[in-house]
């Protein structure tokens, strides 16, 4: 089972600011955790991070026929990007959305997610553990197909 894990803008900067919201872990630590969880779950995960909307759209488009599912934290593009939503719809892969913080209790502009209009599950507010929960949900969903 091959999963593309996509992290959006500024997640490469995790750990340097706002530890009360995002924790103290760095992006490198998050990647190592995802790698360990993927091994435990016997899933093959590839990690992709970009600060550019078009690069994320391209990565989703290129996932077609290569991956069985997508785990995505679109970061700020969550709340703005119809292009990412359309790319996900176009490739039609099972997609789990994850947010480190609980976007439902933060500023008003973070409460709406375009990606959640396509994702079969949205996990928010569980910190880095949300990525493990997202992988588990994807495994179950892809198994049932
Ligand atoms: O909670 C999440 O995972 C978010 O997707 C994170 C985004 C934010 O725009 C979304 O509303 C919720 C922000 C990602 C990175 O933000 C940083 C902030 C300070 C220091 C390092 C990264």
PDB file of C-alpha atoms in Angstrom, residues 42-115:
ATOM      1  CA  UNK A  42       3.291  -2.043   6.781  1.00  0.00           C
ATOM      2  CA  UNK A  43       2.583   0.916   4.543  1.00  0.00           C
ATOM      3  CA  UNK A  44       4.996   2.452   2.078  1.00  0.00           C
ATOM      4  CA  UNK A  45       4.980   6.247   2.629  1.00  0.00           C
ATOM      5  CA  UNK A  46       6.683   8.897   0.555  1.00  0.00           C
ATOM      6  CA  UNK A  47       6.980  12.377   2.016  1.00  0.00           C
ATOM      7  CA  UNK A  48       6.559  15.600   0.077  1.00  0.00           C
ATOM      8  CA  UNK A  49       6.628  19.151   1.465  1.00  0.00           C
ATOM      9  CA  UNK A  50       6.226  22.349  -0.503  1.00  0.00           C
ATOM     10  CA  UNK A  51       5.534  26.004   0.126  1.00  0.00           C
ATOM     11  CA  UNK A  52       4.077  26.367  -3.375  1.00  0.00           C
ATOM     12  CA  UNK A  53       0.469  25.704  -4.283  1.00  0.00           C
ATOM     13  CA  UNK A  54       1.261  24.695  -7.888  1.00  0.00           C
ATOM     14  CA  UNK A  55       3.918  22.208  -6.743  1.00  0.00           C
ATOM     15  CA  UNK A  56       1.349  20.579  -4.453  1.00  0.00           C
ATOM     16  CA  UNK A  57      -1.202  20.472  -7.305  1.00  0.00           C
ATOM     17  CA  UNK A  58       1.468  18.851  -9.527  1.00  0.00           C
ATOM     18  CA  UNK A  59       2.368  16.280  -6.849  1.00  0.00           C
ATOM     19  CA  UNK A  60      -1.302  15.310  -6.469  1.00  0.00           C
ATOM     20  CA  UNK A  61      -1.706  14.999 -10.238  1.00  0.00           C
ATOM     21  CA  UNK A  62       1.394  12.810 -10.509  1.00  0.00           C
ATOM     22  CA  UNK A  63       0.094  10.542  -7.734  1.00  0.00           C
ATOM     23  CA  UNK A  64      -2.513   9.103 -10.103  1.00  0.00           C
ATOM     24  CA  UNK A  65      -1.713   5.469 -10.874  1.00  0.00           C
ATOM     25  CA  UNK A  66       1.301   5.504  -8.537  1.00  0.00           C
ATOM     26  CA  UNK A  67      -0.152   5.753  -5.017  1.00  0.00           C
ATOM     27  CA  UNK A  68      -3.093   4.056  -3.315  1.00  0.00           C
ATOM     28  CA  UNK A  69      -3.939   7.052  -1.137  1.00  0.00           C
ATOM     29  CA  UNK A  70      -2.958  10.525   0.020  1.00  0.00           C
ATOM     30  CA  UNK A  71      -2.429  11.914   3.511  1.00  0.00           C
ATOM     31  CA  UNK A  72      -2.382  15.698   3.353  1.00  0.00           C
ATOM     32  CA  UNK A  73      -1.861  18.609   5.689  1.00  0.00           C
ATOM     33  CA  UNK A  74      -2.416  21.467   3.240  1.00  0.00           C
ATOM     34  CA  UNK A  75      -1.491  24.010   5.970  1.00  0.00           C
ATOM     35  CA  UNK A  76      -2.688  27.536   5.040  1.00  0.00           C
ATOM     36  CA  UNK A  77      -3.866  26.307   1.602  1.00  0.00           C
ATOM     37  CA  UNK A  78      -6.520  24.328   3.496  1.00  0.00           C
ATOM     38  CA  UNK A  79      -8.527  27.506   3.782  1.00  0.00           C
ATOM     39  CA  UNK A  80      -7.918  29.003   0.330  1.00  0.00           C
ATOM     40  CA  UNK A  81      -7.120  26.446  -2.342  1.00  0.00           C
ATOM     41  CA  UNK A  82      -9.809  25.354  -4.762  1.00  0.00           C
ATOM     42  CA  UNK A  83      -6.916  24.199  -6.999  1.00  0.00           C
ATOM     43  CA  UNK A  84      -5.799  21.613  -4.419  1.00  0.00           C
ATOM     44  CA  UNK A  85      -9.408  20.499  -3.885  1.00  0.00           C
ATOM     45  CA  UNK A  86      -9.875  20.107  -7.662  1.00  0.00           C
ATOM     46  CA  UNK A  87      -6.605  18.144  -8.006  1.00  0.00           C
ATOM     47  CA  UNK A  88      -7.716  15.733  -5.275  1.00  0.00           C
ATOM     48  CA  UNK A  89     -11.105  15.298  -6.949  1.00  0.00           C
ATOM     49  CA  UNK A  90      -9.429  14.793 -10.333  1.00  0.00           C
ATOM     50  CA  UNK A  91      -7.149  11.946  -9.217  1.00  0.00           C
ATOM     51  CA  UNK A  92      -9.894  10.397  -7.079  1.00  0.00           C
ATOM     52  CA  UNK A  93      -7.552   8.751  -4.578  1.00  0.00           C
ATOM     53  CA  UNK A  94      -8.714   8.092  -0.994  1.00  0.00           C
ATOM     54  CA  UNK A  95      -7.535  11.128   0.947  1.00  0.00           C
ATOM     55  CA  UNK A  96      -7.175  11.755   4.669  1.00  0.00           C
ATOM     56  CA  UNK A  97      -6.734  15.360   5.843  1.00  0.00           C
ATOM     57  CA  UNK A  98      -4.721  16.104   8.949  1.00  0.00           C
ATOM     58  CA  UNK A  99      -4.085  19.234  10.994  1.00  0.00           C
ATOM     59  CA  UNK A 100      -1.781  19.426  13.970  1.00  0.00           C
ATOM     60  CA  UNK A 101      -3.911  22.071  15.679  1.00  0.00           C
ATOM     61  CA  UNK A 102      -7.677  22.086  16.158  1.00  0.00           C
ATOM     62  CA  UNK A 103      -8.687  24.435  13.345  1.00  0.00           C
ATOM     63  CA  UNK A 104     -12.314  24.424  14.552  1.00  0.00           C
ATOM     64  CA  UNK A 105     -11.472  26.456  17.653  1.00  0.00           C
ATOM     65  CA  UNK A 106      -8.966  28.912  16.164  1.00  0.00           C
ATOM     66  CA  UNK A 107      -9.500  32.105  14.139  1.00  0.00           C
ATOM     67  CA  UNK A 108     -12.688  32.208  12.013  1.00  0.00           C
ATOM     68  CA  UNK A 109     -10.653  32.076   8.758  1.00  0.00           C
ATOM     69  CA  UNK A 110      -9.175  28.680   9.738  1.00  0.00           C
ATOM     70  CA  UNK A 111     -12.533  27.030  10.389  1.00  0.00           C
ATOM     71  CA  UNK A 112     -13.378  26.319   6.760  1.00  0.00           C
ATOM     72  CA  UNK A 113     -11.425  23.697   4.817  1.00  0.00           C
ATOM     73  CA  UNK A 114     -11.798  23.259   1.051  1.00  0.00           C
ATOM     74  CA  UNK A 115      -9.948  19.938   1.276  1.00  0.00           C
TER      75      UNK A 115
END
